[in-house]
mmCIF file of C-alpha atoms in Angstrom:
data_model
loop_
_atom_site.group_PDB
_atom_site.id
_atom_site.type_symbol
_atom_site.label_atom_id
_atom_site.label_comp_id
_atom_site.label_asym_id
_atom_site.label_seq_id
_atom_site.Cartn_x
_atom_site.Cartn_y
_atom_site.Cartn_z
ATOM 1 C CA UNK A 1 -1.214 144.327 2.593
ATOM 2 C CA UNK A 2 -1.441 142.531 -0.726
ATOM 3 C CA UNK A 3 -2.769 139.019 -0.956
ATOM 4 C CA UNK A 4 0.477 137.858 -2.530
ATOM 5 C CA UNK A 5 2.359 138.736 0.616
ATOM 6 C CA UNK A 6 -0.273 137.027 2.729
ATOM 7 C CA UNK A 7 -0.136 133.776 0.809
ATOM 8 C CA UNK A 8 1.684 130.988 2.605
ATOM 9 C CA UNK A 9 3.601 128.458 0.546
ATOM 10 C CA UNK A 10 4.739 126.065 3.239
ATOM 11 C CA UNK A 11 4.738 122.348 2.626
ATOM 12 C CA UNK A 12 1.839 120.463 4.218
ATOM 13 C CA UNK A 13 2.833 116.864 3.668
ATOM 14 C CA UNK A 14 -0.065 115.621 5.768
ATOM 15 C CA UNK A 15 -2.464 117.245 3.281
ATOM 16 C CA UNK A 16 -0.797 115.374 0.425
ATOM 17 C CA UNK A 17 -1.299 112.060 2.197
ATOM 18 C CA UNK A 18 -4.857 112.703 3.397
ATOM 19 C CA UNK A 19 -5.870 113.962 -0.028
ATOM 20 C CA UNK A 20 -4.509 110.804 -1.651
ATOM 21 C CA UNK A 21 -6.289 108.570 0.872
ATOM 22 C CA UNK A 22 -9.559 110.443 0.298
ATOM 23 C CA UNK A 23 -9.214 110.035 -3.472
ATOM 24 C CA UNK A 24 -8.481 106.311 -3.191
ATOM 25 C CA UNK A 25 -11.392 105.840 -0.788
ATOM 26 C CA UNK A 26 -13.820 107.296 -3.336
ATOM 27 C CA UNK A 27 -12.593 104.954 -6.069
ATOM 28 C CA UNK A 28 -12.746 101.971 -3.701
ATOM 29 C CA UNK A 29 -16.273 102.907 -2.588
ATOM 30 C CA UNK A 30 -17.483 103.053 -6.176
ATOM 31 C CA UNK A 31 -15.658 99.793 -6.957
ATOM 32 C CA UNK A 32 -17.661 98.151 -4.181
ATOM 33 C CA UNK A 33 -20.866 99.736 -5.499
ATOM 34 C CA UNK A 34 -20.258 98.223 -8.948
ATOM 35 C CA UNK A 35 -19.430 94.804 -7.470
ATOM 36 C CA UNK A 36 -22.084 94.047 -4.848
ATOM 37 C CA UNK A 37 -25.739 94.569 -4.093
ATOM 38 C CA UNK A 38 -25.850 96.406 -0.770
ATOM 39 C CA UNK A 39 -29.203 94.831 0.042
ATOM 40 C CA UNK A 40 -27.613 91.371 -0.048
ATOM 41 C CA UNK A 41 -24.362 91.915 1.870
ATOM 42 C CA UNK A 42 -23.711 91.908 5.577
ATOM 43 C CA UNK A 43 -23.204 94.768 7.998
ATOM 44 C CA UNK A 44 -19.357 94.512 7.945
ATOM 45 C CA UNK A 45 -19.110 95.296 4.216
ATOM 46 C CA UNK A 46 -21.813 97.955 4.508
ATOM 47 C CA UNK A 47 -19.829 99.597 7.289
ATOM 48 C CA UNK A 48 -16.599 99.463 5.292
ATOM 49 C CA UNK A 49 -18.399 101.159 2.401
ATOM 50 C CA UNK A 50 -19.783 103.797 4.769
ATOM 51 C CA UNK A 51 -16.308 104.438 6.180
ATOM 52 C CA UNK A 52 -14.999 104.948 2.652
ATOM 53 C CA UNK A 53 -17.629 107.622 2.044
ATOM 54 C CA UNK A 54 -15.545 109.946 4.243
ATOM 55 C CA UNK A 55 -13.596 110.889 1.104
ATOM 56 C CA UNK A 56 -16.128 113.368 -0.265
ATOM 57 C CA UNK A 57 -16.502 115.586 2.854
ATOM 58 C CA UNK A 58 -12.756 115.323 3.378
ATOM 59 C CA UNK A 59 -12.257 117.177 0.098
ATOM 60 C CA UNK A 60 -14.461 119.962 1.492
ATOM 61 C CA UNK A 61 -12.335 120.055 4.634
ATOM 62 C CA UNK A 62 -9.073 120.080 2.675
ATOM 63 C CA UNK A 63 -10.285 122.750 0.277
ATOM 64 C CA UNK A 64 -11.383 125.065 3.083
ATOM 65 C CA UNK A 65 -8.248 124.454 5.127
ATOM 66 C CA UNK A 66 -5.901 125.186 2.222
ATOM 67 C CA UNK A 67 -7.786 128.361 1.340
ATOM 68 C CA UNK A 68 -7.739 129.580 4.913
ATOM 69 C CA UNK A 69 -4.115 128.568 5.447
ATOM 70 C CA UNK A 70 -2.884 130.099 2.182
ATOM 71 C CA UNK A 71 -4.987 133.264 2.018
ATOM 72 C CA UNK A 72 -5.514 134.593 5.511
ATOM 73 C CA UNK A 73 -7.116 137.947 4.627
ATOM 74 C CA UNK A 74 -8.185 138.023 0.982
ATOM 75 C CA UNK A 75 -8.083 136.010 -2.222
ATOM 76 C CA UNK A 76 -5.726 137.088 -5.031
ATOM 77 C CA UNK A 77 -7.258 138.864 -8.024
ATOM 78 C CA UNK A 78 -6.828 135.929 -10.405
ATOM 79 C CA UNK A 79 -8.098 133.331 -7.920
ATOM 80 C CA UNK A 80 -11.479 132.668 -9.546
ATOM 81 C CA UNK A 81 -10.188 132.718 -13.105
ATOM 82 C CA UNK A 82 -7.579 130.072 -12.255
ATOM 83 C CA UNK A 83 -10.245 127.867 -10.649
ATOM 84 C CA UNK A 84 -12.530 128.339 -13.637
ATOM 85 C CA UNK A 85 -9.747 127.319 -16.034
ATOM 86 C CA UNK A 86 -8.347 124.385 -14.113
ATOM 87 C CA UNK A 87 -11.425 123.117 -12.253
ATOM 88 C CA UNK A 88 -14.639 124.280 -13.918
ATOM 89 C CA UNK A 89 -13.459 123.774 -17.512
ATOM 90 C CA UNK A 90 -12.509 120.115 -16.848
ATOM 91 C CA UNK A 91 -15.790 119.660 -14.970
ATOM 92 C CA UNK A 92 -17.697 121.033 -17.984
ATOM 93 C CA UNK A 93 -15.719 118.988 -20.508
ATOM 94 C CA UNK A 94 -16.332 115.774 -18.581
ATOM 95 C CA UNK A 95 -20.032 116.692 -18.321
ATOM 96 C CA UNK A 96 -20.088 116.674 -22.138
ATOM 97 C CA UNK A 97 -17.936 113.536 -22.307
ATOM 98 C CA UNK A 98 -20.218 111.500 -20.042
ATOM 99 C CA UNK A 99 -23.275 112.776 -21.915
ATOM 100 C CA UNK A 100 -21.709 111.484 -25.147
ATOM 101 C CA UNK A 101 -20.866 108.132 -23.566
ATOM 102 C CA UNK A 102 -24.373 107.732 -22.188
ATOM 103 C CA UNK A 103 -26.014 108.655 -25.504
ATOM 104 C CA UNK A 104 -23.783 107.208 -28.189
ATOM 105 C CA UNK A 105 -26.863 105.385 -29.548
ATOM 106 C CA UNK A 106 -29.061 108.507 -29.311
ATOM 107 C CA UNK A 107 -27.011 111.626 -30.169
ATOM 108 C CA UNK A 108 -30.119 113.815 -29.993
ATOM 109 C CA UNK A 109 -30.014 113.548 -26.184
ATOM 110 C CA UNK A 110 -26.377 114.605 -25.805
ATOM 111 C CA UNK A 111 -27.005 118.320 -25.306
ATOM 112 C CA UNK A 112 -29.891 117.672 -22.925
ATOM 113 C CA UNK A 113 -27.781 115.376 -20.756
ATOM 114 C CA UNK A 114 -24.820 117.746 -20.944
ATOM 115 C CA UNK A 115 -26.885 120.544 -19.412
ATOM 116 C CA UNK A 116 -28.192 118.080 -16.828
ATOM 117 C CA UNK A 117 -24.630 117.072 -15.964
ATOM 118 C CA UNK A 118 -23.562 120.717 -15.713
ATOM 119 C CA UNK A 119 -26.362 121.190 -13.188
ATOM 120 C CA UNK A 120 -24.895 118.413 -11.045
ATOM 121 C CA UNK A 121 -26.372 115.388 -12.794
ATOM 122 C CA UNK A 122 -23.169 113.318 -12.858
ATOM 123 C CA UNK A 123 -20.582 112.376 -10.267
ATOM 124 C CA UNK A 124 -18.698 115.625 -10.939
ATOM 125 C CA UNK A 125 -21.443 117.488 -9.028
ATOM 126 C CA UNK A 126 -19.023 117.998 -6.173
ATOM 127 C CA UNK A 127 -17.205 120.723 -8.124
ATOM 128 C CA UNK A 128 -20.330 122.875 -7.778
ATOM 129 C CA UNK A 129 -20.124 122.472 -4.006
ATOM 130 C CA UNK A 130 -16.465 123.486 -3.973
ATOM 131 C CA UNK A 131 -17.194 126.681 -5.908
ATOM 132 C CA UNK A 132 -19.844 127.619 -3.366
ATOM 133 C CA UNK A 133 -17.181 127.433 -0.679
ATOM 134 C CA UNK A 134 -14.800 129.599 -2.662
ATOM 135 C CA UNK A 135 -17.465 132.304 -2.412
ATOM 136 C CA UNK A 136 -18.209 131.523 1.248
ATOM 137 C CA UNK A 137 -14.522 131.905 2.065
ATOM 138 C CA UNK A 138 -14.756 135.588 1.228
ATOM 139 C CA UNK A 139 -17.887 135.919 3.350
ATOM 140 C CA UNK A 140 -16.161 134.317 6.336
ATOM 141 C CA UNK A 141 -13.036 136.415 5.916
ATOM 142 C CA UNK A 142 -14.884 139.729 5.637
ATOM 143 C CA UNK A 143 -17.706 139.296 8.118
ATOM 144 C CA UNK A 144 -17.774 136.137 10.214
ATOM 145 C CA UNK A 145 -14.301 136.592 11.693
ATOM 146 C CA UNK A 146 -15.869 139.331 13.795
ATOM 147 C CA UNK A 147 -17.657 136.619 15.803
ATOM 148 C CA UNK A 148 -16.240 134.024 18.162
ATOM 149 C CA UNK A 149 -15.102 130.955 16.238
ATOM 150 C CA UNK A 150 -16.697 128.448 18.640
ATOM 151 C CA UNK A 151 -20.110 130.077 18.129
ATOM 152 C CA UNK A 152 -19.829 129.990 14.329
ATOM 153 C CA UNK A 153 -18.631 126.365 14.373
ATOM 154 C CA UNK A 154 -21.477 125.319 16.666
ATOM 155 C CA UNK A 155 -24.093 127.098 14.530
ATOM 156 C CA UNK A 156 -22.716 125.521 11.359
ATOM 157 C CA UNK A 157 -22.860 122.076 13.015
ATOM 158 C CA UNK A 158 -26.533 122.601 13.905
ATOM 159 C CA UNK A 159 -27.275 123.771 10.352
ATOM 160 C CA UNK A 160 -25.539 120.789 8.730
ATOM 161 C CA UNK A 161 -27.083 118.190 11.051
ATOM 162 C CA UNK A 162 -30.553 119.733 10.739
ATOM 163 C CA UNK A 163 -30.316 119.968 6.961
ATOM 164 C CA UNK A 164 -29.151 116.361 6.517
ATOM 165 C CA UNK A 165 -31.699 115.108 9.042
ATOM 166 C CA UNK A 166 -34.539 116.412 6.900
ATOM 167 C CA UNK A 167 -33.483 114.284 3.951
ATOM 168 C CA UNK A 168 -32.292 111.332 6.074
ATOM 169 C CA UNK A 169 -35.352 110.918 8.272
ATOM 170 C CA UNK A 170 -38.299 112.773 6.700
ATOM 171 C CA UNK A 171 -40.284 111.136 3.905
ATOM 172 C CA UNK A 172 -40.645 113.315 0.837
ATOM 173 C CA UNK A 173 -43.842 115.342 1.186
ATOM 174 C CA UNK A 174 -45.099 114.848 -2.383
ATOM 175 C CA UNK A 175 -44.437 112.988 -5.617
ATOM 176 C CA UNK A 176 -43.826 116.118 -7.660
ATOM 177 C CA UNK A 177 -40.790 115.715 -9.966
ATOM 178 C CA UNK A 178 -38.776 118.462 -8.255
ATOM 179 C CA UNK A 179 -39.472 117.053 -4.768
ATOM 180 C CA UNK A 180 -38.469 113.577 -5.948
ATOM 181 C CA UNK A 181 -35.249 114.970 -7.413
ATOM 182 C CA UNK A 182 -34.531 116.998 -4.269
ATOM 183 C CA UNK A 183 -34.985 114.045 -1.924
ATOM 184 C CA UNK A 184 -33.005 111.685 -4.153
ATOM 185 C CA UNK A 185 -29.899 113.682 -5.105
ATOM 186 C CA UNK A 186 -30.733 117.387 -5.329
ATOM 187 C CA UNK A 187 -30.059 118.080 -1.662
ATOM 188 C CA UNK A 188 -26.415 117.122 -2.191
ATOM 189 C CA UNK A 189 -25.625 120.361 -4.014
ATOM 190 C CA UNK A 190 -26.407 123.212 -1.550
ATOM 191 C CA UNK A 191 -23.529 124.086 0.769
ATOM 192 C CA UNK A 192 -25.731 123.624 3.860
ATOM 193 C CA UNK A 193 -25.026 119.900 3.961
ATOM 194 C CA UNK A 194 -21.282 120.543 4.008
ATOM 195 C CA UNK A 195 -21.108 123.778 5.998
ATOM 196 C CA UNK A 196 -19.738 122.279 9.213
ATOM 197 C CA UNK A 197 -16.736 120.725 7.448
ATOM 198 C CA UNK A 198 -15.973 124.035 5.769
ATOM 199 C CA UNK A 199 -16.356 126.143 8.900
ATOM 200 C CA UNK A 200 -14.214 123.913 11.089
ATOM 201 C CA UNK A 201 -11.501 123.674 8.427
ATOM 202 C CA UNK A 202 -11.597 127.443 7.882
ATOM 203 C CA UNK A 203 -10.616 128.144 11.479
ATOM 204 C CA UNK A 204 -8.153 125.237 11.573
ATOM 205 C CA UNK A 205 -6.370 126.630 8.514
ATOM 206 C CA UNK A 206 -6.163 130.151 9.937
ATOM 207 C CA UNK A 207 -4.709 128.808 13.187
ATOM 208 C CA UNK A 208 -2.842 125.820 11.826
ATOM 209 C CA UNK A 209 -0.161 125.528 14.496
ATOM 210 C CA UNK A 210 -2.780 125.740 17.237
ATOM 211 C CA UNK A 211 -4.882 123.160 15.382
ATOM 212 C CA UNK A 212 -2.008 120.653 15.258
ATOM 213 C CA UNK A 213 -1.157 121.394 18.908
ATOM 214 C CA UNK A 214 -4.704 120.680 20.080
ATOM 215 C CA UNK A 215 -5.149 117.446 18.152
ATOM 216 C CA UNK A 216 -1.891 116.156 19.657
ATOM 217 C CA UNK A 217 -3.068 117.239 23.073
ATOM 218 C CA UNK A 218 -6.433 115.502 22.570
ATOM 219 C CA UNK A 219 -5.056 112.358 20.928
ATOM 220 C CA UNK A 220 -6.460 110.059 23.632
ATOM 221 C CA UNK A 221 -9.979 111.357 23.047
ATOM 222 C CA UNK A 222 -9.579 110.919 19.290
ATOM 223 C CA UNK A 223 -8.395 107.315 19.704
ATOM 224 C CA UNK A 224 -11.434 106.562 21.868
ATOM 225 C CA UNK A 225 -13.906 108.429 19.670
ATOM 226 C CA UNK A 226 -12.875 106.725 16.420
ATOM 227 C CA UNK A 227 -14.152 103.199 17.241
ATOM 228 C CA UNK A 228 -17.262 104.722 18.843
ATOM 229 C CA UNK A 229 -18.160 106.590 15.644
ATOM 230 C CA UNK A 230 -17.483 103.461 13.571
ATOM 231 C CA UNK A 231 -19.856 101.508 15.820
ATOM 232 C CA UNK A 232 -22.420 104.247 15.236
ATOM 233 C CA UNK A 233 -22.059 103.749 11.479
ATOM 234 C CA UNK A 234 -22.559 99.995 11.884
ATOM 235 C CA UNK A 235 -25.589 100.508 14.119
ATOM 236 C CA UNK A 236 -27.188 102.853 11.601
ATOM 237 C CA UNK A 237 -26.543 100.366 8.798
ATOM 238 C CA UNK A 238 -28.741 97.862 10.617
ATOM 239 C CA UNK A 239 -31.807 100.101 10.516
ATOM 240 C CA UNK A 240 -31.056 102.519 7.651
ATOM 241 C CA UNK A 241 -28.675 100.865 5.214
ATOM 242 C CA UNK A 242 -28.043 103.523 2.588
ATOM 243 C CA UNK A 243 -24.449 104.290 1.764
ATOM 244 C CA UNK A 244 -23.109 107.785 1.250
ATOM 245 C CA UNK A 245 -21.456 110.840 2.723
ATOM 246 C CA UNK A 246 -24.784 112.638 3.207
ATOM 247 C CA UNK A 247 -25.719 110.683 6.338
ATOM 248 C CA UNK A 248 -25.935 112.419 9.698
ATOM 249 C CA UNK A 249 -23.754 109.825 11.436
ATOM 250 C CA UNK A 250 -21.022 110.255 8.819
ATOM 251 C CA UNK A 251 -20.426 113.822 10.029
ATOM 252 C CA UNK A 252 -18.856 112.998 13.439
ATOM 253 C CA UNK A 253 -17.043 109.991 11.992
ATOM 254 C CA UNK A 254 -15.479 112.030 9.187
ATOM 255 C CA UNK A 255 -14.204 114.744 11.524
ATOM 256 C CA UNK A 256 -12.755 112.225 13.978
ATOM 257 C CA UNK A 257 -11.171 110.240 11.152
ATOM 258 C CA UNK A 258 -9.592 113.368 9.643
ATOM 259 C CA UNK A 259 -8.137 114.246 13.051
ATOM 260 C CA UNK A 260 -6.906 110.667 13.390
ATOM 261 C CA UNK A 261 -5.173 110.881 10.002
ATOM 262 C CA UNK A 262 -3.552 114.154 11.050
ATOM 263 C CA UNK A 263 -2.180 112.434 14.145
ATOM 264 C CA UNK A 264 -0.778 109.665 11.964
ATOM 265 C CA UNK A 265 0.866 111.844 9.328
ATOM 266 C CA UNK A 266 1.580 115.346 10.658
ATOM 267 C CA UNK A 267 5.220 114.450 11.346
ATOM 268 C CA UNK A 268 5.875 112.939 7.914
ATOM 269 C CA UNK A 269 8.661 114.859 6.191
ATOM 270 C CA UNK A 270 8.700 112.960 2.906
ATOM 271 C CA UNK A 271 5.455 111.273 1.748
ATOM 272 C CA UNK A 272 5.728 108.068 -0.239
ATOM 273 C CA UNK A 273 5.813 108.560 -4.003
ATOM 274 C CA UNK A 274 2.457 106.813 -4.397
ATOM 275 C CA UNK A 275 0.805 109.409 -2.132
ATOM 276 C CA UNK A 276 2.419 112.258 -4.066
ATOM 277 C CA UNK A 277 1.299 110.749 -7.359
ATOM 278 C CA UNK A 278 -2.311 110.108 -6.330
ATOM 279 C CA UNK A 279 -2.572 113.528 -4.673
ATOM 280 C CA UNK A 280 -1.252 115.290 -7.765
ATOM 281 C CA UNK A 281 -3.627 113.364 -10.059
ATOM 282 C CA UNK A 282 -6.578 113.292 -7.647
ATOM 283 C CA UNK A 283 -8.808 115.745 -9.503
ATOM 284 C CA UNK A 284 -8.315 113.928 -12.794
ATOM 285 C CA UNK A 285 -8.950 110.587 -11.105
ATOM 286 C CA UNK A 286 -12.112 112.020 -9.567
ATOM 287 C CA UNK A 287 -13.352 113.065 -13.025
ATOM 288 C CA UNK A 288 -12.333 110.001 -15.054
ATOM 289 C CA UNK A 289 -12.646 107.057 -12.682
ATOM 290 C CA UNK A 290 -16.349 106.455 -13.236
ATOM 291 C CA UNK A 291 -15.793 105.933 -16.974
ATOM 292 C CA UNK A 292 -13.226 103.204 -16.390
ATOM 293 C CA UNK A 293 -15.281 101.592 -13.651
ATOM 294 C CA UNK A 294 -18.189 101.250 -16.076
ATOM 295 C CA UNK A 295 -15.916 100.051 -18.876
ATOM 296 C CA UNK A 296 -14.140 97.427 -16.774
ATOM 297 C CA UNK A 297 -17.379 96.347 -15.117
ATOM 298 C CA UNK A 298 -19.011 95.783 -18.520
ATOM 299 C CA UNK A 299 -15.988 93.788 -19.724
ATOM 300 C CA UNK A 300 -16.087 91.576 -16.625
ATOM 301 C CA UNK A 301 -19.845 91.044 -16.905
ATOM 302 C CA UNK A 302 -19.585 90.105 -20.581
ATOM 303 C CA UNK A 303 -16.839 87.591 -19.790
ATOM 304 C CA UNK A 304 -19.275 85.907 -17.371
ATOM 305 C CA UNK A 305 -16.456 85.305 -14.898
ATOM 306 C CA UNK A 306 -17.512 84.754 -11.299
ATOM 307 C CA UNK A 307 -14.865 86.777 -9.503
ATOM 308 C CA UNK A 308 -16.666 87.191 -6.192
ATOM 309 C CA UNK A 309 -15.287 89.937 -3.988
ATOM 310 C CA UNK A 310 -12.017 89.934 -5.940
ATOM 311 C CA UNK A 311 -13.906 91.934 -8.575
ATOM 312 C CA UNK A 312 -13.735 94.919 -6.200
ATOM 313 C CA UNK A 313 -9.934 94.959 -6.238
ATOM 314 C CA UNK A 314 -9.715 94.324 -9.987
ATOM 315 C CA UNK A 315 -11.989 97.291 -10.648
ATOM 316 C CA UNK A 316 -10.126 99.440 -8.124
ATOM 317 C CA UNK A 317 -6.601 98.747 -9.399
ATOM 318 C CA UNK A 318 -7.587 98.787 -13.068
ATOM 319 C CA UNK A 319 -9.470 102.058 -12.714
ATOM 320 C CA UNK A 320 -6.608 103.788 -10.907
ATOM 321 C CA UNK A 321 -4.053 102.647 -13.490
ATOM 322 C CA UNK A 322 -6.151 103.567 -16.525
ATOM 323 C CA UNK A 323 -7.072 106.934 -15.001
ATOM 324 C CA UNK A 324 -3.432 107.755 -14.279
ATOM 325 C CA UNK A 325 -2.378 106.824 -17.819
ATOM 326 C CA UNK A 326 -5.217 108.811 -19.383
ATOM 327 C CA UNK A 327 -4.516 111.933 -17.323
ATOM 328 C CA UNK A 328 -0.797 111.716 -18.080
ATOM 329 C CA UNK A 329 -1.305 111.299 -21.833
ATOM 330 C CA UNK A 330 -3.884 114.085 -22.131
ATOM 331 C CA UNK A 331 -1.657 116.453 -20.152
ATOM 332 C CA UNK A 332 1.063 116.022 -22.766
ATOM 333 C CA UNK A 333 -1.011 118.419 -24.852
ATOM 334 C CA UNK A 334 -1.168 122.104 -23.900
ATOM 335 C CA UNK A 335 -4.962 122.024 -23.694
ATOM 336 C CA UNK A 336 -5.015 118.812 -21.654
ATOM 337 C CA UNK A 337 -5.124 120.597 -18.304
ATOM 338 C CA UNK A 338 -8.429 122.173 -19.335
ATOM 339 C CA UNK A 339 -9.949 118.735 -20.027
ATOM 340 C CA UNK A 340 -8.937 116.531 -17.089
ATOM 341 C CA UNK A 341 -7.192 118.946 -14.735
ATOM 342 C CA UNK A 342 -3.552 119.919 -14.558
ATOM 343 C CA UNK A 343 -0.696 117.920 -13.069
ATOM 344 C CA UNK A 344 2.858 118.694 -12.038
ATOM 345 C CA UNK A 345 5.021 116.554 -14.296
ATOM 346 C CA UNK A 346 8.268 117.266 -12.403
ATOM 347 C CA UNK A 347 6.950 115.689 -9.186
ATOM 348 C CA UNK A 348 9.500 117.412 -6.892
ATOM 349 C CA UNK A 349 10.520 115.875 -3.599
ATOM 350 C CA UNK A 350 9.344 118.959 -1.730
ATOM 351 C CA UNK A 351 5.822 119.731 -2.767
ATOM 352 C CA UNK A 352 3.873 122.863 -1.945
ATOM 353 C CA UNK A 353 0.237 122.715 -1.005
ATOM 354 C CA UNK A 354 -1.297 120.826 -3.966
ATOM 355 C CA UNK A 355 -3.556 122.664 -6.384
ATOM 356 C CA UNK A 356 -6.705 121.310 -7.949
ATOM 357 C CA UNK A 357 -10.006 120.263 -6.458
ATOM 358 C CA UNK A 358 -8.894 120.893 -2.900
ATOM 359 C CA UNK A 359 -7.570 124.390 -3.226
#
């Protein structure tokens, strides 16, 4: 059977909404990071920031679920080329763009920083993780479906927790440059730290109706588990206050929160326009938002205005608006989709599973 016949094109409105929420959470998290010193704020704000870090692993979950839902047996022949054009090319262009921005006073360093960014040295590193899961999808489809899903999910959970625990709880063994890099940010890139999200979403996408049935059946457990996992985040922030999606305790919270969001939105037949818009532009926002955060933050700092916590919302709203305008303008040109990702200008009322970073 050809992959074209196997591809499903049903509307998953809940994906549109969850994807938009995940995108907005990332921008809000970085807005908080630019506005406060985590060492000087209380546990409530630290916990809010930790909750917002669910956005990054949620993109892994969405990407895997859409792949599994849409392509049940094999990927189409042009799958990788499309992802290279519409995902990797924008990732590479923005790697060059940020290298230019960072080195406008020292152009000699632009190429060096560009290669560093392409290796995951800027916030676009997550694209490299997504491409690893495109390859893993084929591995799962061809080989791992021969094993019981519960066994594979359990093994992937152990792998992810064990991998993250090494970098969460073990001091780096030496001061060698590579070890320092690995313990600081390098461990983010390998798929091992994200494997559980991918594996769970893979089986959920293949058995989507059963997945929705079970989360509705287990709604009481999800409602109870959500505040428990949030309390776990707060407790960890007391003793180990570093913010990010690569924490061990973020894993159970993220899964429970995704299930909670599914319960909230799986019956939605027509998402609000704002969710459609943010979902459609999410990849471009992901790539461009850090530029506008830095720009707006510098403007606010130079004005010497004491905005307090309101600075967070000014950065958040301003960054979203400027990112949307930039993506829209650049996409007016034929080559624009290769620079900041493609968008669907028609914005139909009935949207298929959205393309881009998550699929």
